[in-house]
Amino acid sequence: MANQTIAVRMEQPSTTYRALTGWRAEWRDNRMAYGLLLPSVIAFALFLVFPIVNMFIAAFSTVDTLGRTVDFGTLANFETLINDARMPQIIRQTAIFGFGTVALTVVVAFPLALILNTEFRGRTVAKALILIPWAMPFAVSAITWRWIFHGQMGVLNYTLSQLGIIKEYVVWLGEPNLAFSAAMFVEVWSSIPFMTITFLAGLQAIPPHIYDAAKMDGASPWREFLDMTVPQMRTVIMIVTLLSVIWAFRSFAVIWILTQGGPLYRTDIAVTYLYKLAFTNLDFGAGYALAVCIFAVLIVFSLIYTRILGNREDA
Amino acid sequence: MSSARTLKLTGIIGVLLPAVFISIFPLVVMISTSFKTSQEVYIPPPTFLPRAPTIQNYFDIWSVAPLATFFRNSMIIGLGSTALALILAIPAAYALTRFRFRGRQFYQLFLLGIQMFPPIVIILGIFRVVAGLNMVDSLTTVVALNAIFSLSFAIWMLSGYFSTIPPEIEEAAMMDGNSRLGAMVNMILPLSWPGLVAVTIFGFMNGWNEFLFALTFIRSQDKLPLTIGLFKFVTRFQVQWHQLMAASLLTTIVVVVLFMLVQNQLTRGMVSLGEK
């Protein structure tokens, strides 16, 4: 009891002082660390943080023809965006594209990982070949898909007509719904390797002994999968799905190369539309506003992602 | 047991084989088209394999487009951004693993957060800054921006390697008269070479595959990297697909070979992001 009183009395007047000496000790012990971090911090500040701040300021200002921001504190850019008749369509297409490609990728990648997790001849080769889309430069594969989808000379039309599936050649990238599906397909194609490999790593981390009991009970492979594998993989699936939704915003290049958002904005998603607003229509104000909106959505996803990761690291 | 075997066999035939086929399909089409003559490409019906394979395209592409210049620019972007990313990442990774400073956790979270941040979302902000610095149409800009977007992965990956090296090794080196930085350069870097190789190749691939920054900032033809150079080909009125595919294959080979070399480290590093 007496000890406690003394401790309290000693601490009370000295919080500021202690904070100061704390920082002084911190500086003395870790001066070198701050020095070593400085170059990377400056780089991030200049090319990442400063652009973001700059973009936010511009979004809430009027931007004149020379790109200067005048009278900060207006919502005019956001009003332009809301009054843009194409926005509902863009939002719908973004949602379908983002969640659709991720769902399709999970549906393909999970069985693939399950198969690659078993022993069979040619497994290493199969794994290496599955990784090919990841290794290829993305722009180059998108160009090649454009060639495959080509209306007159493309190998896809030829094959389908030889197989009797289509009678007349299809203009894959000219018809809105087909072009949208084609873009989704290419996006899924390019996302499968990463997701498969991540799932595979998750499966390999499951301790084998948890299956022993199931084996002894004579459980079917299907029950074993549902009762053992899926629960073990739940967090991995959640994290990867979230990561892929964030990455779906990267799909700029695939759409830009395949269709440039056409025909009639029907394959545009938020990121391609943002680029068009600014660099094609030269409506930078609306572009900033849209970018800020996408940024906000991404921050929410990123926070959930880091939260889940953080929880797992504590555990 | 036999039902499990049947299931596995069905999976291999029904899922794995089609997936492998579709994964390599564009590469196969690319290779096949690149060995075709222009008549074979443009006179229907299309063929799967070249009827009369020729390597002529691989000679022609260097004169029909400034391909050598595109190659040089992609090299500059790939190597330059990697070097810059390493210079910035090595000290940062060392600080993160060897010091327990205030804000360490914050910086780690920050790195994790921007790791997956798609640059397209902030491209307009970057555009404002680059235009303000008068750095439009410069390869330096593209190099710097690629370095920034490889940097968090590089720091993350190198920290992983540095933390596996016991601090006693540096302490011993410092006893022998090395400074702390000297100990890092002489002891830690050689021991973490697999990480350095992986980061180098990852950074190079990032730079080589670069699309967005060059599309936005490069105006002069003689500064275009391969990706944009080839893309400009596609959007022209008359596309010479057989030549384009030959150039694409050369572009692809460079990184696919590198990828296969470090496939294991790279996938482990990337996967640890999703799964740490």
Coordinates of C-alpha atoms in Angstrom, one line a residue:
Chain A
M1 CA 0.0 0.0 0.0
A2 CA 2.7 2.4 1.0
N3 CA 4.8 1.5 -2.1
Q4 CA 1.9 2.2 -4.3
T5 CA 1.4 5.7 -2.9
I6 CA 5.0 6.5 -3.5
A7 CA 4.9 5.2 -7.0
V8 CA 1.9 7.3 -7.8
R9 CA 3.4 10.4 -6.3
M10 CA 6.6 10.0 -8.2
E11 CA 4.9 9.4 -11.5
Q12 CA 2.4 12.3 -11.4
P13 CA 4.6 15.4 -12.1
S14 CA 6.8 13.6 -14.5
T15 CA 4.7 12.3 -17.4
T16 CA 5.9 15.0 -19.8
Y17 CA 9.4 14.7 -18.6
R18 CA 9.3 11.0 -18.9
A19 CA 7.9 11.2 -22.4
L20 CA 10.7 13.5 -23.4
T21 CA 13.4 11.3 -21.9
G22 CA 11.6 8.4 -23.5
W23 CA 12.0 9.9 -26.9
R24 CA 15.6 10.9 -26.1
A25 CA 16.4 7.3 -25.2
E26 CA 14.5 6.1 -28.2
W27 CA 16.6 8.5 -30.4
R28 CA 19.8 7.4 -28.7
D29 CA 19.1 3.6 -29.2
N30 CA 17.5 3.7 -32.6
R31 CA 19.1 6.7 -34.4
M32 CA 20.6 4.4 -36.9
A33 CA 17.3 2.7 -37.7
Y34 CA 15.7 6.0 -38.5
G35 CA 18.7 6.9 -40.7
L36 CA 18.4 3.6 -42.6
L37 CA 14.7 4.0 -43.1
L38 CA 14.9 7.6 -44.2
P39 CA 15.5 6.9 -48.0
S40 CA 12.6 4.6 -48.3
V41 CA 10.3 6.9 -46.3
I42 CA 11.2 9.9 -48.5
A43 CA 10.6 7.8 -51.6
F44 CA 7.2 6.7 -50.4
A45 CA 6.4 10.2 -49.3
L46 CA 7.3 11.8 -52.6
F47 CA 5.7 9.3 -55.0
L48 CA 2.9 7.7 -53.0
V49 CA 1.7 9.9 -50.1
F50 CA 2.2 13.2 -51.7
P51 CA 0.3 12.2 -54.9
I52 CA -2.6 10.8 -52.8
V53 CA -2.8 14.0 -50.8
N54 CA -2.6 16.0 -53.9
M55 CA -5.3 14.0 -55.5
F56 CA -7.6 14.5 -52.6
I57 CA -7.1 18.3 -52.6
A58 CA -7.7 18.4 -56.3
A59 CA -10.9 16.3 -56.0
F60 CA -12.3 18.9 -53.6
S61 CA -11.3 21.9 -55.7
T62 CA -12.0 23.4 -59.0
V63 CA -9.2 22.6 -61.5
D64 CA -8.6 25.2 -64.2
T65 CA -7.5 24.4 -67.7
L66 CA -3.8 24.6 -66.8
G67 CA -4.3 21.9 -64.1
R68 CA -4.0 24.4 -61.2
T69 CA -6.4 23.9 -58.3
V70 CA -8.4 26.9 -57.3
D71 CA -11.0 27.4 -54.5
F72 CA -10.5 24.3 -52.4
G73 CA -13.6 23.1 -50.5
T74 CA -16.1 22.5 -53.3
L75 CA -18.0 19.3 -54.0
A76 CA -18.5 20.3 -57.7
N77 CA -16.4 17.4 -59.0
F78 CA -18.5 14.9 -57.1
E79 CA -21.7 16.5 -58.4
T80 CA -20.4 16.1 -61.9
L81 CA -19.8 12.5 -61.2
I82 CA -23.2 11.9 -59.7
N83 CA -24.9 13.6 -62.6
D84 CA -22.9 11.5 -65.1
A85 CA -25.5 9.3 -66.6
R86 CA -23.0 6.5 -67.2
M87 CA -22.1 6.1 -63.6
P88 CA -24.8 3.5 -62.6
Q89 CA -23.7 1.4 -65.5
I90 CA -20.0 1.7 -64.6
I91 CA -20.7 0.8 -61.0
R92 CA -22.8 -2.2 -62.0
Q93 CA -20.1 -3.4 -64.4
T94 CA -17.3 -2.9 -61.8
A95 CA -19.2 -5.0 -59.2
I96 CA -20.0 -7.8 -61.7
F97 CA -16.4 -7.8 -63.0
G98 CA -14.8 -7.7 -59.6
F99 CA -16.9 -10.2 -57.7
G100 CA -17.5 -12.3 -60.8
T101 CA -13.9 -12.8 -61.7
V102 CA -12.9 -13.5 -58.0
A103 CA -15.7 -16.1 -57.6
L104 CA -14.9 -17.8 -60.8
T105 CA -11.2 -17.9 -59.9
V106 CA -11.9 -19.5 -56.5
V107 CA -14.2 -22.1 -58.2
V108 CA -11.4 -23.1 -60.5
A109 CA -8.4 -22.6 -58.3
F110 CA -9.6 -24.6 -55.3
P111 CA -10.1 -27.9 -57.1
L112 CA -6.8 -27.3 -58.9
A113 CA -5.0 -26.9 -55.6
L114 CA -6.7 -30.0 -54.2
I115 CA -5.5 -32.1 -57.2
L116 CA -2.0 -30.6 -57.1
N117 CA -1.9 -31.5 -53.4
T118 CA -2.0 -35.2 -54.2
E119 CA 0.8 -37.3 -55.5
F120 CA 0.8 -38.3 -59.2
R121 CA 3.2 -38.5 -62.1
G122 CA 3.9 -35.2 -63.8
R123 CA 2.8 -33.2 -60.9
T124 CA 5.8 -30.8 -60.9
V125 CA 5.4 -30.2 -64.7
A126 CA 1.6 -29.6 -64.3
K127 CA 2.3 -27.1 -61.5
A128 CA 4.9 -25.3 -63.6
L129 CA 2.5 -25.1 -66.6
I130 CA -0.3 -23.8 -64.4
L131 CA 2.0 -20.9 -63.4
I132 CA 2.6 -19.8 -67.0
P133 CA -0.1 -17.1 -67.1
W134 CA 1.5 -15.5 -64.0
A135 CA 5.0 -15.6 -65.5
M136 CA 3.9 -14.0 -68.9
P137 CA 4.0 -10.3 -69.2
F138 CA 0.4 -9.3 -68.8
A139 CA 0.2 -6.9 -71.7
V140 CA 1.7 -9.5 -74.0
S141 CA -0.8 -12.2 -73.0
A142 CA -3.7 -9.7 -73.3
I143 CA -2.5 -8.9 -76.9
T144 CA -2.3 -12.7 -77.6
W145 CA -5.9 -13.2 -76.3
R146 CA -7.0 -10.4 -78.6
W147 CA -5.5 -12.3 -81.5
I148 CA -7.2 -15.5 -80.3
F149 CA -10.6 -13.7 -80.1
H150 CA -10.0 -12.1 -83.5
G151 CA -13.3 -12.1 -85.6
Q152 CA -12.0 -13.3 -88.9
M153 CA -8.6 -14.9 -88.3
G154 CA -8.9 -15.9 -84.7
V155 CA -8.3 -19.5 -83.7
L156 CA -11.3 -19.5 -81.4
N157 CA -13.9 -18.9 -84.1
Y158 CA -12.2 -21.4 -86.3
T159 CA -12.1 -24.1 -83.6
L160 CA -15.7 -23.5 -82.5
S161 CA -17.0 -23.6 -86.1
Q162 CA -15.0 -26.8 -86.8
L163 CA -16.6 -28.4 -83.8
G164 CA -20.0 -27.3 -85.1
I165 CA -20.7 -25.1 -82.0
I166 CA -21.1 -21.9 -84.0
K167 CA -22.4 -21.5 -87.5
E168 CA -21.1 -18.0 -88.2
Y169 CA -18.0 -16.4 -87.0
V170 CA -18.6 -14.3 -83.8
V171 CA -17.1 -10.8 -83.3
W172 CA -16.1 -11.6 -79.7
L173 CA -14.7 -8.2 -78.8
G174 CA -17.3 -6.2 -80.8
E175 CA -20.5 -7.3 -79.1
P176 CA -20.9 -5.8 -75.6
N177 CA -21.9 -8.9 -73.6
L178 CA -19.4 -11.1 -75.3
A179 CA -16.6 -8.6 -74.9
F180 CA -17.4 -8.2 -71.2
S181 CA -17.3 -12.0 -70.8
A182 CA -14.1 -12.2 -72.8
A183 CA -12.4 -9.6 -70.5
M184 CA -13.6 -11.5 -67.4
F185 CA -12.3 -14.7 -68.9
V186 CA -8.8 -13.3 -69.5
E187 CA -8.8 -11.8 -66.0
V188 CA -9.7 -15.1 -64.4
W189 CA -7.1 -16.8 -66.6
S190 CA -4.4 -14.5 -65.3
S191 CA -5.5 -14.8 -61.6
I192 CA -5.7 -18.6 -61.4
P193 CA -2.0 -19.2 -60.8
F194 CA -1.6 -17.0 -57.7
M195 CA -4.8 -18.3 -56.1
T196 CA -4.0 -21.9 -56.9
I197 CA -0.5 -21.6 -55.4
T198 CA -1.8 -19.9 -52.3
F199 CA -4.5 -22.5 -51.8
L200 CA -1.9 -25.2 -52.3
A201 CA 0.3 -23.7 -49.6
G202 CA -2.7 -23.5 -47.3
L203 CA -3.5 -27.2 -47.9
Q204 CA 0.1 -28.3 -47.3
A205 CA 0.0 -26.5 -44.0
I206 CA -2.9 -28.6 -42.8
P207 CA -1.4 -31.2 -40.3
P208 CA -1.9 -34.6 -41.9
H209 CA -2.9 -36.3 -38.7
I210 CA -6.2 -34.6 -38.6
Y211 CA -7.2 -36.8 -41.5
D212 CA -6.2 -40.0 -39.7
A213 CA -9.3 -40.2 -37.5
A214 CA -11.5 -39.6 -40.5
K215 CA -9.7 -42.4 -42.4
M216 CA -10.3 -44.8 -39.5
D217 CA -14.0 -44.0 -39.4
G218 CA -14.1 -44.8 -43.1
A219 CA -15.3 -41.3 -44.0
S220 CA -15.9 -40.7 -47.7
P221 CA -13.4 -38.3 -49.4
W222 CA -16.3 -35.9 -49.8
R223 CA -17.1 -35.8 -46.1
E224 CA -13.4 -35.6 -45.3
F225 CA -13.2 -32.6 -47.6
L226 CA -16.2 -30.9 -46.1
D227 CA -15.5 -31.6 -42.4
M228 CA -11.7 -31.4 -42.4
T229 CA -10.3 -29.5 -45.3
V230 CA -12.8 -26.6 -45.8
P231 CA -12.8 -25.5 -42.1
Q232 CA -9.0 -25.5 -42.0
M233 CA -8.8 -23.5 -45.2
R234 CA -11.5 -20.9 -44.2
T235 CA -9.1 -18.1 -43.3
V236 CA -6.9 -18.7 -46.3
I237 CA -9.9 -18.6 -48.6
M238 CA -11.1 -15.4 -46.9
I239 CA -7.8 -13.6 -47.2
V240 CA -7.2 -14.6 -50.8
T241 CA -10.6 -13.6 -51.8
L242 CA -10.2 -10.2 -50.2
L243 CA -6.8 -9.8 -51.8
S244 CA -8.3 -10.7 -55.2
V245 CA -11.1 -8.2 -54.9
I246 CA -8.5 -5.6 -54.2
W247 CA -6.5 -6.8 -57.2
A248 CA -9.5 -6.8 -59.5
F249 CA -9.0 -3.1 -59.5
R250 CA -5.7 -3.8 -61.2
S251 CA -7.6 -5.2 -64.2
F252 CA -6.9 -1.9 -66.0
A253 CA -4.4 -3.4 -68.5
V254 CA -6.5 -6.3 -69.6
I255 CA -9.5 -4.2 -70.5
W256 CA -7.5 -1.4 -71.9
I257 CA -5.7 -3.8 -74.3
L258 CA -8.7 -6.0 -75.2
T259 CA -11.5 -3.4 -75.7
Q260 CA -10.5 -0.1 -74.2
G261 CA -13.8 -0.2 -72.5
G262 CA -15.8 -0.3 -75.7
P263 CA -18.1 -0.9 -77.3
L264 CA -20.1 2.1 -75.9
Y265 CA -18.5 1.9 -72.4
R266 CA -20.0 -1.5 -72.0
T267 CA -16.8 -3.1 -70.9
D268 CA -15.6 -0.2 -68.8
I269 CA -15.0 -0.7 -65.1
A270 CA -14.3 2.1 -62.6
V271 CA -10.5 2.1 -63.2
T272 CA -10.7 2.3 -67.0
Y273 CA -13.5 4.9 -66.8
L274 CA -11.4 6.9 -64.5
Y275 CA -8.5 6.9 -67.0
K276 CA -10.9 7.8 -69.8
L277 CA -12.5 10.7 -67.9
A278 CA -9.1 12.2 -67.3
F279 CA -7.0 11.4 -70.3
T280 CA -9.5 11.0 -73.1
N281 CA -12.3 13.3 -72.1
L282 CA -9.9 15.6 -70.3
D283 CA -12.4 16.0 -67.5
F284 CA -9.8 15.8 -64.7
G285 CA -12.2 17.0 -62.0
A286 CA -14.6 14.1 -62.4
G287 CA -11.6 11.8 -62.7
Y288 CA -10.2 13.0 -59.3
A289 CA -13.6 12.5 -57.7
L290 CA -14.0 9.0 -59.0
A291 CA -10.4 8.1 -58.0
V292 CA -11.2 9.3 -54.4
C293 CA -14.3 7.2 -54.3
I294 CA -12.4 4.1 -55.5
F295 CA -9.7 4.9 -53.0
A296 CA -12.2 4.9 -50.2
V297 CA -13.6 1.6 -51.2
L298 CA -10.1 0.1 -51.4
I299 CA -9.1 1.4 -48.0
V300 CA -12.1 -0.4 -46.5
F301 CA -11.1 -3.6 -48.1
S302 CA -7.4 -3.1 -47.1
L303 CA -8.3 -2.4 -43.5
I304 CA -10.3 -5.6 -43.3
Y305 CA -7.4 -7.5 -44.9
T306 CA -4.8 -6.1 -42.5
R307 CA -7.1 -6.8 -39.6
I308 CA -7.5 -10.4 -40.5
L309 CA -3.7 -10.8 -41.2
G310 CA -2.9 -9.0 -37.9
N311 CA -5.2 -11.3 -36.0
R312 CA -3.6 -14.4 -37.5
E313 CA -0.1 -13.1 -36.6
D314 CA -1.0 -12.6 -33.0
A315 CA -2.4 -16.1 -32.8
Chain B
M1 CA -10.0 -46.2 -51.2
S2 CA -10.8 -47.0 -54.8
S3 CA -13.5 -44.3 -54.8
A4 CA -10.8 -41.8 -53.7
R5 CA -8.6 -43.0 -56.6
T6 CA -11.4 -42.6 -59.1
L7 CA -12.1 -39.2 -57.8
K8 CA -8.5 -38.2 -58.1
L9 CA -8.3 -39.6 -61.7
T10 CA -11.5 -37.8 -62.6
G11 CA -10.0 -34.6 -61.2
I12 CA -6.8 -34.9 -63.1
I13 CA -8.5 -35.6 -66.4
G14 CA -11.6 -33.4 -65.9
V15 CA -10.0 -30.4 -64.2
L16 CA -6.2 -30.4 -64.3
L17 CA -5.8 -31.2 -68.0
P18 CA -8.2 -28.6 -69.3
A19 CA -6.7 -26.0 -66.9
V20 CA -3.2 -26.8 -68.1
F21 CA -4.3 -26.6 -71.7
I22 CA -6.0 -23.2 -71.2
S23 CA -3.0 -21.9 -69.2
I24 CA -0.5 -22.5 -71.9
F25 CA -2.9 -21.9 -74.8
P26 CA -1.9 -18.3 -75.5
L27 CA 1.7 -19.2 -75.4
V28 CA 1.1 -22.0 -77.9
V29 CA -0.8 -19.7 -80.2
M30 CA 1.9 -17.1 -79.9
I31 CA 4.7 -19.6 -80.8
S32 CA 2.7 -21.1 -83.6
T33 CA 1.7 -17.8 -85.2
S34 CA 5.2 -16.4 -84.9
F35 CA 6.5 -19.2 -87.3
K36 CA 3.8 -18.6 -89.9
T37 CA 4.1 -16.7 -93.1
S38 CA 1.9 -13.7 -93.7
Q39 CA -0.2 -15.6 -96.3
E40 CA -0.9 -18.3 -93.8
V41 CA -2.0 -15.8 -91.2
Y42 CA -4.2 -13.8 -93.5
I43 CA -5.8 -16.3 -95.9
P44 CA -8.5 -18.4 -94.2
P45 CA -9.0 -20.9 -92.8
P46 CA -6.7 -20.4 -89.8
T47 CA -4.3 -23.2 -88.9
F48 CA -3.2 -24.4 -85.6
L49 CA 0.4 -25.3 -86.5
P50 CA 2.3 -23.5 -89.3
R51 CA 2.1 -25.5 -92.6
A52 CA 5.4 -24.1 -93.7
P53 CA 7.3 -23.0 -90.6
T54 CA 9.6 -20.0 -91.2
I55 CA 11.9 -18.0 -88.9
Q56 CA 11.7 -15.0 -91.3
N57 CA 9.5 -13.1 -88.8
Y58 CA 12.3 -13.1 -86.3
F59 CA 14.5 -11.3 -88.7
D60 CA 11.9 -8.9 -90.1
I61 CA 10.6 -7.5 -86.8
W62 CA 13.8 -5.6 -86.1
S63 CA 13.3 -3.5 -89.2
V64 CA 9.5 -3.0 -89.3
A65 CA 9.5 -1.6 -85.7
P66 CA 12.1 0.0 -83.5
L67 CA 12.1 -3.2 -81.5
A68 CA 15.8 -2.9 -80.4
T69 CA 14.9 0.5 -78.9
F70 CA 11.9 -1.0 -77.1
F71 CA 14.1 -3.8 -75.8
R72 CA 16.7 -1.3 -74.5
N73 CA 14.0 0.8 -72.8
S74 CA 12.4 -2.2 -71.1
M75 CA 15.9 -3.2 -69.9
I76 CA 16.5 0.3 -68.5
I77 CA 13.2 0.2 -66.7
G78 CA 13.7 -3.4 -65.4
L79 CA 17.3 -3.0 -64.3
G80 CA 17.0 0.6 -63.1
S81 CA 13.9 0.2 -61.0
T82 CA 15.3 -3.0 -59.5
A83 CA 18.6 -1.4 -58.6
L84 CA 16.8 1.6 -57.1
A85 CA 14.4 -0.6 -55.1
L86 CA 17.3 -2.7 -53.7
I87 CA 19.2 0.4 -52.7
L88 CA 16.1 1.7 -50.8
A89 CA 15.0 -1.7 -49.5
I90 CA 18.2 -3.2 -48.0
P91 CA 18.7 -0.5 -45.3
A92 CA 15.0 -0.4 -44.6
A93 CA 14.8 -4.2 -44.2
Y94 CA 17.8 -4.2 -42.0
A95 CA 16.4 -1.5 -39.7
L96 CA 13.1 -3.3 -39.5
T97 CA 14.7 -6.6 -38.4
R98 CA 17.5 -5.4 -36.2
F99 CA 15.9 -2.4 -34.3
R100 CA 12.9 -2.2 -32.1
F101 CA 12.1 1.5 -32.8
R102 CA 8.9 3.3 -32.3
G103 CA 6.6 3.2 -35.3
R104 CA 8.1 -0.1 -36.4
Q105 CA 4.8 -1.8 -36.4
F106 CA 3.1 1.1 -38.1
Y107 CA 5.7 1.0 -40.9
Q108 CA 5.2 -2.7 -41.3
L109 CA 1.4 -2.3 -41.6
F110 CA 2.0 0.6 -44.0
L111 CA 4.1 -1.7 -46.2
L112 CA 1.5 -4.4 -46.1
G113 CA -1.2 -2.0 -46.9
I114 CA 0.5 -0.5 -50.0
Q115 CA 1.8 -3.8 -51.1
M116 CA -1.3 -4.6 -52.9
F117 CA -2.4 -1.1 -53.7
P118 CA -3.2 -0.8 -57.4
P119 CA -1.3 2.2 -58.9
I120 CA -4.1 3.0 -61.3
V121 CA -6.2 4.3 -58.4
I122 CA -3.8 7.1 -57.7
I123 CA -2.4 7.6 -61.2
L124 CA -4.1 11.0 -61.4
G125 CA -2.4 12.1 -58.2
I126 CA 0.9 10.8 -59.5
F127 CA 0.3 12.5 -62.8
R128 CA -0.1 15.9 -61.0
V129 CA 3.1 15.4 -59.1
V130 CA 5.1 14.2 -62.1
A131 CA 3.7 17.1 -64.2
G132 CA 4.6 19.5 -61.4
L133 CA 8.1 18.2 -61.3
N134 CA 8.3 18.5 -65.1
M135 CA 9.2 14.8 -65.4
V136 CA 6.7 13.8 -68.1
D137 CA 8.1 11.8 -71.0
S138 CA 11.1 10.6 -69.1
L139 CA 12.3 7.1 -68.5
T140 CA 13.6 8.2 -65.1
T141 CA 10.0 8.8 -64.0
V142 CA 9.0 5.3 -65.1
V143 CA 12.0 3.8 -63.4
A144 CA 11.3 5.6 -60.1
L145 CA 7.6 4.8 -60.1
N146 CA 8.3 1.1 -60.7
A147 CA 10.9 1.1 -58.0
I148 CA 8.3 2.5 -55.6
F149 CA 5.8 -0.1 -56.4
S150 CA 8.3 -3.0 -56.0
L151 CA 9.7 -1.5 -52.9
S152 CA 7.3 -2.7 -50.2
F153 CA 7.5 -6.3 -51.5
A154 CA 11.3 -6.0 -51.6
I155 CA 11.5 -4.7 -48.0
W156 CA 9.0 -7.4 -46.8
M157 CA 10.9 -10.2 -48.5
L158 CA 14.3 -9.1 -47.4
S159 CA 13.2 -8.6 -43.8
G160 CA 12.1 -12.2 -43.9
Y161 CA 15.6 -13.3 -44.9
F162 CA 17.5 -10.9 -42.6
S163 CA 15.5 -12.1 -39.6
T164 CA 16.7 -15.7 -40.1
I165 CA 20.3 -14.6 -39.7
P166 CA 21.4 -14.6 -36.0
P167 CA 22.7 -11.2 -34.8
E168 CA 25.8 -12.9 -33.3
I169 CA 27.2 -13.1 -36.8
E170 CA 27.3 -9.3 -37.1
E171 CA 28.5 -8.9 -33.6
A172 CA 31.4 -11.1 -34.4
A173 CA 32.2 -9.1 -37.5
M174 CA 32.0 -5.9 -35.5
M175 CA 34.4 -7.3 -32.9
D176 CA 36.8 -7.8 -35.8
G177 CA 36.7 -4.1 -36.5
N178 CA 33.8 -3.8 -38.9
S179 CA 31.4 -0.9 -38.5
R180 CA 27.8 -1.8 -38.1
L181 CA 27.1 -1.0 -41.8
G182 CA 30.2 -2.8 -42.8
A183 CA 29.0 -5.9 -40.9
M184 CA 25.7 -5.7 -42.7
V185 CA 27.3 -5.5 -46.1
N186 CA 30.0 -8.1 -45.5
M187 CA 28.0 -10.6 -43.5
I188 CA 24.3 -10.2 -43.9
L189 CA 24.0 -9.6 -47.6
P190 CA 26.1 -12.6 -48.7
L191 CA 24.1 -14.8 -46.4
S192 CA 20.7 -13.6 -47.7
W193 CA 21.6 -14.0 -51.4
P194 CA 18.6 -16.2 -52.2
G195 CA 16.3 -13.3 -51.0
L196 CA 18.4 -10.8 -53.0
V197 CA 18.1 -12.9 -56.1
A198 CA 14.3 -13.3 -55.7
V199 CA 13.8 -9.6 -55.1
T200 CA 16.0 -8.7 -58.0
I201 CA 14.1 -10.9 -60.4
F202 CA 10.7 -9.9 -59.0
G203 CA 11.7 -6.2 -59.5
F204 CA 13.0 -6.9 -62.9
M205 CA 9.8 -8.7 -63.9
N206 CA 7.7 -5.8 -62.6
G207 CA 9.7 -3.3 -64.6
W208 CA 9.6 -5.5 -67.7
N209 CA 5.9 -6.0 -67.5
E210 CA 5.3 -2.3 -66.8
F211 CA 2.3 -0.9 -68.7
L212 CA 0.4 1.8 -66.9
F213 CA 3.2 4.3 -66.1
A214 CA 4.7 4.2 -69.6
L215 CA 1.2 4.5 -71.1
T216 CA 0.6 7.6 -69.1
F217 CA 3.9 9.3 -69.1
I218 CA 5.9 8.3 -72.2
R219 CA 5.2 10.4 -75.3
S220 CA 8.2 9.9 -77.6
Q221 CA 8.4 6.7 -79.5
D222 CA 12.1 6.2 -78.7
K223 CA 11.3 6.0 -75.0
L224 CA 8.6 3.3 -75.2
P225 CA 9.1 0.0 -73.5
L226 CA 8.2 -3.3 -75.2
T227 CA 4.7 -3.7 -73.7
I228 CA 3.5 -0.3 -74.9
G229 CA 5.4 -0.6 -78.2
L230 CA 3.6 -3.9 -79.0
F231 CA 0.3 -2.5 -77.8
K232 CA 0.6 0.4 -80.2
F233 CA 1.1 -2.2 -83.0
V234 CA -2.3 -3.8 -82.2
T235 CA -4.2 -0.5 -82.3
R236 CA -2.8 0.4 -85.7
F237 CA -5.0 -0.2 -88.7
Q238 CA -3.1 -3.1 -90.1
V239 CA -1.7 -5.5 -87.6
Q240 CA 1.0 -7.9 -88.8
W241 CA 0.0 -10.6 -86.3
H242 CA 2.8 -13.0 -87.3
Q243 CA 5.4 -10.4 -86.6
L244 CA 3.7 -9.1 -83.5
M245 CA 3.6 -12.7 -82.1
A246 CA 7.3 -13.1 -82.8
A247 CA 8.1 -9.9 -80.9
S248 CA 5.7 -11.0 -78.1
L249 CA 7.5 -14.3 -77.8
L250 CA 10.9 -12.6 -77.4
T251 CA 9.4 -10.3 -74.8
T252 CA 7.8 -13.3 -73.0
I253 CA 10.9 -15.6 -73.0
V254 CA 13.0 -13.2 -71.0
V255 CA 10.7 -13.1 -68.0
V256 CA 9.4 -16.7 -68.2
V257 CA 12.9 -18.0 -67.9
L258 CA 13.6 -15.7 -65.0
F259 CA 10.3 -16.7 -63.4
M260 CA 11.1 -20.4 -63.6
L261 CA 14.5 -19.8 -62.0
V262 CA 13.1 -18.3 -58.9
Q263 CA 9.6 -19.8 -59.0
N264 CA 9.9 -21.4 -55.6
Q265 CA 11.2 -18.4 -53.6
L266 CA 8.9 -16.1 -55.4
T267 CA 5.8 -18.1 -54.8
R268 CA 6.7 -18.6 -51.2
G269 CA 7.2 -14.9 -50.8
M270 CA 4.0 -13.9 -52.5
V271 CA 2.0 -16.6 -50.9
S272 CA 3.2 -15.6 -47.4
L273 CA 1.4 -12.3 -48.1
G274 CA -1.9 -14.1 -48.5
E275 CA -1.2 -16.5 -45.8
K276 CA 1.2 -15.2 -43.2

